[in-house]
């Protein structure tokens, strides 16, 4: 999943974007920090219905975190999707409270299996 979807997606987000600094138009590579929330089935089908990893700009840490997740035996009926989205939004709020950065561009990407 990382190589086929996540890595190409992150590559797109890291592309230089046009900005204007002191009246000069230029391109700037965005600072990208990624947080991950993984949701699964509710108990007893899953012992870990929700797991999160706080924002990092270290892509090896991100890849290791995703590699540790076993994507198996899930289904659409008993998934903790709502809790996963709530955890992601709370992570955005916590980041905003703990950083002095100006309003960052945020993306919340839901990856689900069928």
mmCIF file of N, CA and C in Angstrom:
data_model
loop_
_atom_site.group_PDB
_atom_site.id
_atom_site.type_symbol
_atom_site.label_atom_id
_atom_site.label_comp_id
_atom_site.label_asym_id
_atom_site.label_seq_id
_atom_site.Cartn_x
_atom_site.Cartn_y
_atom_site.Cartn_z
ATOM 1 N N UNK A 1 0.821 -1.188 0.000
ATOM 2 C CA UNK A 1 0.000 0.000 0.000
ATOM 3 C C UNK A 1 0.871 1.260 0.000
ATOM 4 N N UNK A 2 1.963 1.234 0.768
ATOM 5 C CA UNK A 2 2.807 2.423 0.851
ATOM 6 C C UNK A 2 3.379 2.775 -0.518
ATOM 7 N N UNK A 3 3.974 1.798 -1.195
ATOM 8 C CA UNK A 3 4.612 2.052 -2.488
ATOM 9 C C UNK A 3 3.607 2.390 -3.577
ATOM 10 N N UNK A 4 2.445 1.741 -3.562
ATOM 11 C CA UNK A 4 1.498 1.947 -4.663
ATOM 12 C C UNK A 4 0.602 3.168 -4.494
ATOM 13 N N UNK A 5 0.346 3.594 -3.263
ATOM 14 C CA UNK A 5 -0.566 4.719 -3.080
ATOM 15 C C UNK A 5 0.034 5.856 -2.260
ATOM 16 N N UNK A 6 0.482 5.549 -1.059
ATOM 17 C CA UNK A 6 0.895 6.606 -0.123
ATOM 18 C C UNK A 6 2.113 7.373 -0.642
ATOM 19 N N UNK A 7 3.147 6.683 -1.084
ATOM 20 C CA UNK A 7 4.349 7.361 -1.549
ATOM 21 C C UNK A 7 4.078 8.279 -2.747
ATOM 22 N N UNK A 8 3.354 7.831 -3.798
ATOM 23 C CA UNK A 8 3.041 8.771 -4.888
ATOM 24 C C UNK A 8 2.212 9.973 -4.422
ATOM 25 N N UNK A 9 1.294 9.750 -3.497
ATOM 26 C CA UNK A 9 0.475 10.835 -2.968
ATOM 27 C C UNK A 9 1.350 11.858 -2.237
ATOM 28 N N UNK A 10 2.262 11.378 -1.396
ATOM 29 C CA UNK A 10 3.155 12.281 -0.666
ATOM 30 C C UNK A 10 4.098 13.012 -1.612
ATOM 31 N N UNK A 11 4.523 12.354 -2.664
ATOM 32 C CA UNK A 11 5.384 13.009 -3.663
ATOM 33 C C UNK A 11 4.668 14.196 -4.294
ATOM 34 N N UNK A 12 3.377 14.051 -4.573
ATOM 35 C CA UNK A 12 2.596 15.162 -5.127
ATOM 36 C C UNK A 12 2.511 16.316 -4.134
ATOM 37 N N UNK A 13 2.326 16.005 -2.855
ATOM 38 C CA UNK A 13 2.217 17.058 -1.847
ATOM 39 C C UNK A 13 3.538 17.794 -1.632
ATOM 40 N N UNK A 14 4.662 17.158 -1.969
ATOM 41 C CA UNK A 14 5.979 17.774 -1.771
ATOM 42 C C UNK A 14 6.440 18.585 -2.976
ATOM 43 N N UNK A 15 5.664 18.629 -4.042
ATOM 44 C CA UNK A 15 6.060 19.405 -5.214
ATOM 45 C C UNK A 15 6.086 20.894 -4.869
ATOM 46 N N UNK A 16 7.037 21.651 -5.436
ATOM 47 C CA UNK A 16 7.090 23.095 -5.182
ATOM 48 C C UNK A 16 5.792 23.791 -5.596
ATOM 49 N N UNK A 17 5.388 24.752 -4.799
ATOM 50 C CA UNK A 17 4.162 25.506 -5.060
ATOM 51 C C UNK A 17 4.508 26.970 -5.303
ATOM 52 N N UNK A 18 3.741 27.644 -6.163
ATOM 53 C CA UNK A 18 4.024 29.068 -6.412
ATOM 54 C C UNK A 18 3.659 29.926 -5.200
ATOM 55 N N UNK A 19 4.554 30.835 -4.844
ATOM 56 C CA UNK A 19 4.321 31.773 -3.744
ATOM 57 C C UNK A 19 4.836 33.142 -4.164
ATOM 58 N N UNK A 20 4.409 34.151 -3.432
ATOM 59 C CA UNK A 20 4.899 35.501 -3.680
ATOM 60 C C UNK A 20 5.539 36.018 -2.399
ATOM 61 N N UNK A 21 6.828 36.367 -2.485
ATOM 62 C CA UNK A 21 7.572 36.877 -1.337
ATOM 63 C C UNK A 21 8.130 38.240 -1.707
ATOM 64 N N UNK A 22 7.730 39.257 -0.961
ATOM 65 C CA UNK A 22 8.175 40.633 -1.214
ATOM 66 C C UNK A 22 7.922 41.051 -2.666
ATOM 67 N N UNK A 23 6.767 40.668 -3.200
ATOM 68 C CA UNK A 23 6.400 41.039 -4.559
ATOM 69 C C UNK A 23 7.041 40.182 -5.643
ATOM 70 N N UNK A 24 7.900 39.261 -5.267
ATOM 71 C CA UNK A 24 8.563 38.386 -6.230
ATOM 72 C C UNK A 24 7.869 37.026 -6.265
ATOM 73 N N UNK A 25 7.536 36.578 -7.458
ATOM 74 C CA UNK A 25 6.942 35.259 -7.605
ATOM 75 C C UNK A 25 8.048 34.214 -7.676
ATOM 76 N N UNK A 26 7.886 33.172 -6.897
ATOM 77 C CA UNK A 26 8.863 32.095 -6.854
ATOM 78 C C UNK A 26 8.133 30.795 -6.512
ATOM 79 N N UNK A 27 8.884 29.734 -6.373
ATOM 80 C CA UNK A 27 8.304 28.454 -5.961
ATOM 81 C C UNK A 27 8.991 28.013 -4.674
ATOM 82 N N UNK A 28 8.209 27.385 -3.814
ATOM 83 C CA UNK A 28 8.725 26.938 -2.534
ATOM 84 C C UNK A 28 8.265 25.504 -2.286
ATOM 85 N N UNK A 29 9.170 24.692 -1.777
ATOM 86 C CA UNK A 29 8.810 23.317 -1.426
ATOM 87 C C UNK A 29 8.180 23.338 -0.044
ATOM 88 N N UNK A 30 6.953 22.833 0.078
ATOM 89 C CA UNK A 30 6.275 22.879 1.376
ATOM 90 C C UNK A 30 6.921 21.955 2.407
ATOM 91 N N UNK A 31 6.876 22.375 3.663
ATOM 92 C CA UNK A 31 7.280 21.517 4.765
ATOM 93 C C UNK A 31 6.112 20.576 5.018
ATOM 94 N N UNK A 32 6.350 19.309 4.878
ATOM 95 C CA UNK A 32 5.285 18.327 4.977
ATOM 96 C C UNK A 32 5.450 17.514 6.247
ATOM 97 N N UNK A 33 4.432 17.545 7.096
ATOM 98 C CA UNK A 33 4.398 16.723 8.302
ATOM 99 C C UNK A 33 3.169 15.832 8.192
ATOM 100 N N UNK A 34 3.364 14.564 8.487
ATOM 101 C CA UNK A 34 2.286 13.606 8.302
ATOM 102 C C UNK A 34 1.960 12.925 9.615
ATOM 103 N N UNK A 35 0.693 12.894 9.933
ATOM 104 C CA UNK A 35 0.181 12.118 11.051
ATOM 105 C C UNK A 35 -0.687 11.017 10.480
ATOM 106 N N UNK A 36 -0.717 9.898 11.149
ATOM 107 C CA UNK A 36 -1.459 8.748 10.649
ATOM 108 C C UNK A 36 -2.414 8.252 11.721
ATOM 109 N N UNK A 37 -3.647 8.016 11.315
ATOM 110 C CA UNK A 37 -4.622 7.351 12.162
ATOM 111 C C UNK A 37 -5.080 6.120 11.399
ATOM 112 N N UNK A 38 -4.935 4.974 12.038
ATOM 113 C CA UNK A 38 -5.353 3.714 11.429
ATOM 114 C C UNK A 38 -6.559 3.215 12.218
ATOM 115 N N UNK A 39 -7.631 2.930 11.509
ATOM 116 C CA UNK A 39 -8.808 2.395 12.187
ATOM 117 C C UNK A 39 -9.061 0.982 11.675
ATOM 118 N N UNK A 40 -9.655 0.197 12.532
ATOM 119 C CA UNK A 40 -9.982 -1.179 12.171
ATOM 120 C C UNK A 40 -11.380 -1.508 12.653
ATOM 121 N N UNK A 41 -11.629 -2.778 12.817
ATOM 122 C CA UNK A 41 -12.921 -3.230 13.312
ATOM 123 C C UNK A 41 -13.013 -3.016 14.818
ATOM 124 N N UNK A 42 -14.246 -2.927 15.294
ATOM 125 C CA UNK A 42 -14.486 -2.859 16.731
ATOM 126 C C UNK A 42 -14.135 -4.197 17.373
ATOM 127 N N UNK A 43 -13.908 -4.158 18.669
ATOM 128 C CA UNK A 43 -13.693 -5.397 19.413
ATOM 129 C C UNK A 43 -14.982 -6.214 19.381
ATOM 130 N N UNK A 44 -14.972 -7.475 19.379
ATOM 131 C CA UNK A 44 -13.873 -8.417 19.567
ATOM 132 C C UNK A 44 -13.177 -8.800 18.255
ATOM 133 N N UNK A 45 -13.639 -8.265 17.113
ATOM 134 C CA UNK A 45 -13.017 -8.633 15.842
ATOM 135 C C UNK A 45 -11.599 -8.091 15.738
ATOM 136 N N UNK A 46 -11.300 -7.023 16.435
ATOM 137 C CA UNK A 46 -9.971 -6.429 16.406
ATOM 138 C C UNK A 46 -9.577 -6.063 17.827
ATOM 139 N N UNK A 47 -8.329 -6.297 18.167
ATOM 140 C CA UNK A 47 -7.858 -5.901 19.495
ATOM 141 C C UNK A 47 -7.410 -4.442 19.514
ATOM 142 N N UNK A 48 -7.240 -3.843 18.334
ATOM 143 C CA UNK A 48 -6.826 -2.441 18.227
ATOM 144 C C UNK A 48 -7.705 -1.734 17.198
ATOM 145 N N UNK A 49 -8.896 -1.271 17.607
ATOM 146 C CA UNK A 49 -9.755 -0.604 16.626
ATOM 147 C C UNK A 49 -9.220 0.741 16.146
ATOM 148 N N UNK A 50 -8.314 1.350 16.922
ATOM 149 C CA UNK A 50 -7.805 2.666 16.559
ATOM 150 C C UNK A 50 -6.359 2.802 17.036
ATOM 151 N N UNK A 51 -5.512 3.301 16.138
ATOM 152 C CA UNK A 51 -4.111 3.546 16.494
ATOM 153 C C UNK A 51 -3.680 4.802 15.758
ATOM 154 N N UNK A 52 -2.942 5.679 16.443
ATOM 155 C CA UNK A 52 -2.509 6.911 15.791
ATOM 156 C C UNK A 52 -1.018 7.134 16.002
ATOM 157 N N UNK A 53 -0.430 7.847 15.039
ATOM 158 C CA UNK A 53 0.975 8.233 15.073
ATOM 159 C C UNK A 53 1.007 9.732 14.801
ATOM 160 N N UNK A 54 1.576 10.491 15.752
ATOM 161 C CA UNK A 54 1.572 11.947 15.660
ATOM 162 C C UNK A 54 2.419 12.422 14.479
ATOM 163 N N UNK A 55 2.249 13.658 14.101
ATOM 164 C CA UNK A 55 2.893 14.245 12.926
ATOM 165 C C UNK A 55 4.418 14.090 12.952
ATOM 166 N N UNK A 56 4.964 13.733 11.812
ATOM 167 C CA UNK A 56 6.403 13.640 11.628
ATOM 168 C C UNK A 56 6.759 14.087 10.217
ATOM 169 N N UNK A 57 7.958 14.583 10.049
ATOM 170 C CA UNK A 57 8.438 14.876 8.702
ATOM 171 C C UNK A 57 9.473 13.837 8.280
ATOM 172 N N UNK A 58 9.699 12.827 9.131
ATOM 173 C CA UNK A 58 10.619 11.734 8.842
ATOM 174 C C UNK A 58 9.850 10.634 8.112
ATOM 175 N N UNK A 59 10.075 10.532 6.812
ATOM 176 C CA UNK A 59 9.300 9.598 6.003
ATOM 177 C C UNK A 59 9.660 8.139 6.280
ATOM 178 N N UNK A 60 10.845 7.884 6.823
ATOM 179 C CA UNK A 60 11.185 6.514 7.207
ATOM 180 C C UNK A 60 10.345 6.090 8.407
ATOM 181 N N UNK A 61 10.131 6.992 9.348
ATOM 182 C CA UNK A 61 9.267 6.700 10.498
ATOM 183 C C UNK A 61 7.848 6.418 10.008
ATOM 184 N N UNK A 62 7.361 7.240 9.088
ATOM 185 C CA UNK A 62 6.026 7.027 8.526
ATOM 186 C C UNK A 62 5.930 5.654 7.862
ATOM 187 N N UNK A 63 6.923 5.318 7.050
ATOM 188 C CA UNK A 63 6.903 4.039 6.354
ATOM 189 C C UNK A 63 6.955 2.885 7.361
ATOM 190 N N UNK A 64 7.764 3.004 8.407
ATOM 191 C CA UNK A 64 7.840 1.963 9.429
ATOM 192 C C UNK A 64 6.508 1.816 10.166
ATOM 193 N N UNK A 65 5.870 2.953 10.469
ATOM 194 C CA UNK A 65 4.569 2.909 11.143
ATOM 195 C C UNK A 65 3.531 2.193 10.288
ATOM 196 N N UNK A 66 3.487 2.517 9.008
ATOM 197 C CA UNK A 66 2.517 1.866 8.125
ATOM 198 C C UNK A 66 2.857 0.406 7.889
ATOM 199 N N UNK A 67 4.140 0.075 7.842
ATOM 200 C CA UNK A 67 4.536 -1.320 7.633
ATOM 201 C C UNK A 67 4.153 -2.197 8.821
ATOM 202 N N UNK A 68 4.018 -1.599 10.002
ATOM 203 C CA UNK A 68 3.665 -2.380 11.189
ATOM 204 C C UNK A 68 2.175 -2.699 11.270
ATOM 205 N N UNK A 69 1.387 -2.112 10.381
ATOM 206 C CA UNK A 69 -0.067 -2.331 10.401
ATOM 207 C C UNK A 69 -0.408 -3.544 9.539
ATOM 208 N N UNK A 70 -1.217 -4.417 10.095
ATOM 209 C CA UNK A 70 -1.684 -5.567 9.327
ATOM 210 C C UNK A 70 -3.078 -5.244 8.796
ATOM 211 N N UNK A 71 -3.169 -5.119 7.487
ATOM 212 C CA UNK A 71 -4.446 -4.849 6.844
ATOM 213 C C UNK A 71 -5.043 -6.185 6.444
ATOM 214 N N UNK A 72 -5.941 -6.695 7.276
ATOM 215 C CA UNK A 72 -6.520 -8.005 6.989
ATOM 216 C C UNK A 72 -7.864 -8.163 7.677
ATOM 217 N N UNK A 73 -8.678 -8.991 7.129
ATOM 218 C CA UNK A 73 -9.945 -9.434 7.714
ATOM 219 C C UNK A 73 -10.870 -8.301 8.127
ATOM 220 N N UNK A 74 -10.789 -7.173 7.492
ATOM 221 C CA UNK A 74 -11.683 -6.067 7.827
ATOM 222 C C UNK A 74 -12.936 -6.117 6.985
ATOM 223 N N UNK A 75 -13.830 -5.243 7.287
ATOM 224 C CA UNK A 75 -15.057 -5.159 6.534
ATOM 225 C C UNK A 75 -15.734 -3.830 6.772
ATOM 226 N N UNK A 76 -16.690 -3.457 5.937
ATOM 227 C CA UNK A 76 -17.314 -2.142 6.054
ATOM 228 C C UNK A 76 -18.330 -2.027 7.189
ATOM 229 N N UNK A 77 -18.788 -3.123 7.722
ATOM 230 C CA UNK A 77 -19.894 -3.065 8.690
ATOM 231 C C UNK A 77 -19.466 -2.770 10.116
ATOM 232 N N UNK A 78 -18.285 -3.182 10.520
ATOM 233 C CA UNK A 78 -17.891 -3.051 11.917
ATOM 234 C C UNK A 78 -16.655 -2.179 12.105
ATOM 235 N N UNK A 79 -16.364 -1.343 11.131
ATOM 236 C CA UNK A 79 -15.167 -0.502 11.189
ATOM 237 C C UNK A 79 -15.409 0.759 12.010
ATOM 238 N N UNK A 80 -14.349 1.190 12.673
ATOM 239 C CA UNK A 80 -14.398 2.387 13.513
ATOM 240 C C UNK A 80 -14.042 3.624 12.685
ATOM 241 N N UNK A 81 -14.742 3.811 11.567
ATOM 242 C CA UNK A 81 -14.446 4.919 10.655
ATOM 243 C C UNK A 81 -14.668 6.262 11.343
ATOM 244 N N UNK A 82 -15.797 6.419 11.996
ATOM 245 C CA UNK A 82 -16.115 7.685 12.665
ATOM 246 C C UNK A 82 -15.082 8.053 13.721
ATOM 247 N N UNK A 83 -14.675 7.060 14.498
ATOM 248 C CA UNK A 83 -13.658 7.298 15.520
ATOM 249 C C UNK A 83 -12.321 7.669 14.886
ATOM 250 N N UNK A 84 -12.016 7.062 13.744
ATOM 251 C CA UNK A 84 -10.779 7.384 13.040
ATOM 252 C C UNK A 84 -10.768 8.822 12.546
ATOM 253 N N UNK A 85 -11.867 9.252 11.952
ATOM 254 C CA UNK A 85 -11.960 10.636 11.480
ATOM 255 C C UNK A 85 -11.907 11.621 12.646
ATOM 256 N N UNK A 86 -12.570 11.282 13.737
ATOM 257 C CA UNK A 86 -12.544 12.137 14.930
ATOM 258 C C UNK A 86 -11.119 12.251 15.473
ATOM 259 N N UNK A 87 -10.399 11.135 15.532
ATOM 260 C CA UNK A 87 -9.009 11.152 16.016
ATOM 261 C C UNK A 87 -8.133 12.010 15.106
ATOM 262 N N UNK A 88 -8.360 11.951 13.796
ATOM 263 C CA UNK A 88 -7.577 12.763 12.856
ATOM 264 C C UNK A 88 -7.837 14.256 13.087
ATOM 265 N N UNK A 89 -9.089 14.635 13.259
ATOM 266 C CA UNK A 89 -9.419 16.043 13.502
ATOM 267 C C UNK A 89 -8.850 16.525 14.834
ATOM 268 N N UNK A 90 -8.887 15.660 15.857
ATOM 269 C CA UNK A 90 -8.294 16.023 17.140
ATOM 270 C C UNK A 90 -6.781 16.196 17.016
ATOM 271 N N UNK A 91 -6.164 15.374 16.160
ATOM 272 C CA UNK A 91 -4.724 15.506 15.939
ATOM 273 C C UNK A 91 -4.412 16.858 15.291
ATOM 274 N N UNK A 92 -5.253 17.300 14.337
ATOM 275 C CA UNK A 92 -5.082 18.630 13.736
ATOM 276 C C UNK A 92 -5.172 19.711 14.799
ATOM 277 N N UNK A 93 -6.179 19.612 15.676
ATOM 278 C CA UNK A 93 -6.349 20.610 16.735
ATOM 279 C C UNK A 93 -5.142 20.642 17.672
ATOM 280 N N UNK A 94 -4.664 19.478 18.073
ATOM 281 C CA UNK A 94 -3.520 19.404 18.977
ATOM 282 C C UNK A 94 -2.280 20.006 18.331
ATOM 283 N N UNK A 95 -2.085 19.732 17.047
ATOM 284 C CA UNK A 95 -0.934 20.302 16.335
ATOM 285 C C UNK A 95 -1.034 21.825 16.309
ATOM 286 N N UNK A 96 -2.214 22.336 16.013
ATOM 287 C CA UNK A 96 -2.405 23.791 15.938
ATOM 288 C C UNK A 96 -2.157 24.446 17.290
ATOM 289 N N UNK A 97 -2.565 23.784 18.379
ATOM 290 C CA UNK A 97 -2.348 24.327 19.715
ATOM 291 C C UNK A 97 -0.871 24.354 20.093
ATOM 292 N N UNK A 98 -0.091 23.408 19.572
ATOM 293 C CA UNK A 98 1.301 23.253 19.990
ATOM 294 C C UNK A 98 2.319 23.794 19.004
ATOM 295 N N UNK A 99 1.891 24.527 18.008
ATOM 296 C CA UNK A 99 2.834 25.063 17.037
ATOM 297 C C UNK A 99 2.622 26.563 16.877
ATOM 298 N N UNK A 100 3.677 27.244 16.513
ATOM 299 C CA UNK A 100 3.590 28.681 16.267
ATOM 300 C C UNK A 100 3.475 28.960 14.778
ATOM 301 N N UNK A 101 3.345 27.902 13.981
ATOM 302 C CA UNK A 101 3.263 28.078 12.530
ATOM 303 C C UNK A 101 1.984 28.809 12.157
ATOM 304 N N UNK A 102 2.072 29.550 11.062
ATOM 305 C CA UNK A 102 0.861 30.175 10.549
ATOM 306 C C UNK A 102 -0.063 29.063 10.058
ATOM 307 N N UNK A 103 -1.259 29.405 9.756
ATOM 308 C CA UNK A 103 -2.278 28.429 9.395
ATOM 309 C C UNK A 103 -1.783 27.506 8.272
ATOM 310 N N UNK A 104 -1.491 26.252 8.588
ATOM 311 C CA UNK A 104 -0.978 25.335 7.565
ATOM 312 C C UNK A 104 -2.092 24.801 6.668
ATOM 313 N N UNK A 105 -1.701 24.305 5.527
ATOM 314 C CA UNK A 105 -2.639 23.598 4.661
ATOM 315 C C UNK A 105 -2.792 22.199 5.231
ATOM 316 N N UNK A 106 -4.012 21.767 5.425
ATOM 317 C CA UNK A 106 -4.257 20.458 6.037
ATOM 318 C C UNK A 106 -4.955 19.545 5.046
ATOM 319 N N UNK A 107 -4.597 18.272 5.107
ATOM 320 C CA UNK A 107 -5.267 17.251 4.305
ATOM 321 C C UNK A 107 -5.627 16.111 5.238
ATOM 322 N N UNK A 108 -6.815 15.607 5.114
ATOM 323 C CA UNK A 108 -7.233 14.414 5.830
ATOM 324 C C UNK A 108 -7.623 13.415 4.752
ATOM 325 N N UNK A 109 -6.857 12.346 4.635
ATOM 326 C CA UNK A 109 -7.057 11.361 3.586
ATOM 327 C C UNK A 109 -7.541 10.073 4.221
ATOM 328 N N UNK A 110 -8.660 9.596 3.764
ATOM 329 C CA UNK A 110 -9.224 8.348 4.266
ATOM 330 C C UNK A 110 -8.892 7.235 3.269
ATOM 331 N N UNK A 111 -8.162 6.233 3.753
ATOM 332 C CA UNK A 111 -7.797 5.096 2.923
ATOM 333 C C UNK A 111 -8.552 3.889 3.453
ATOM 334 N N UNK A 112 -9.415 3.321 2.641
ATOM 335 C CA UNK A 112 -10.183 2.167 3.071
ATOM 336 C C UNK A 112 -10.065 1.030 2.082
ATOM 337 N N UNK A 113 -10.265 -0.146 2.551
ATOM 338 C CA UNK A 113 -10.227 -1.307 1.677
ATOM 339 C C UNK A 113 -11.641 -1.784 1.361
ATOM 340 N N UNK A 114 -11.739 -2.548 0.327
ATOM 341 C CA UNK A 114 -13.037 -3.117 -0.019
ATOM 342 C C UNK A 114 -12.938 -4.616 -0.100
#
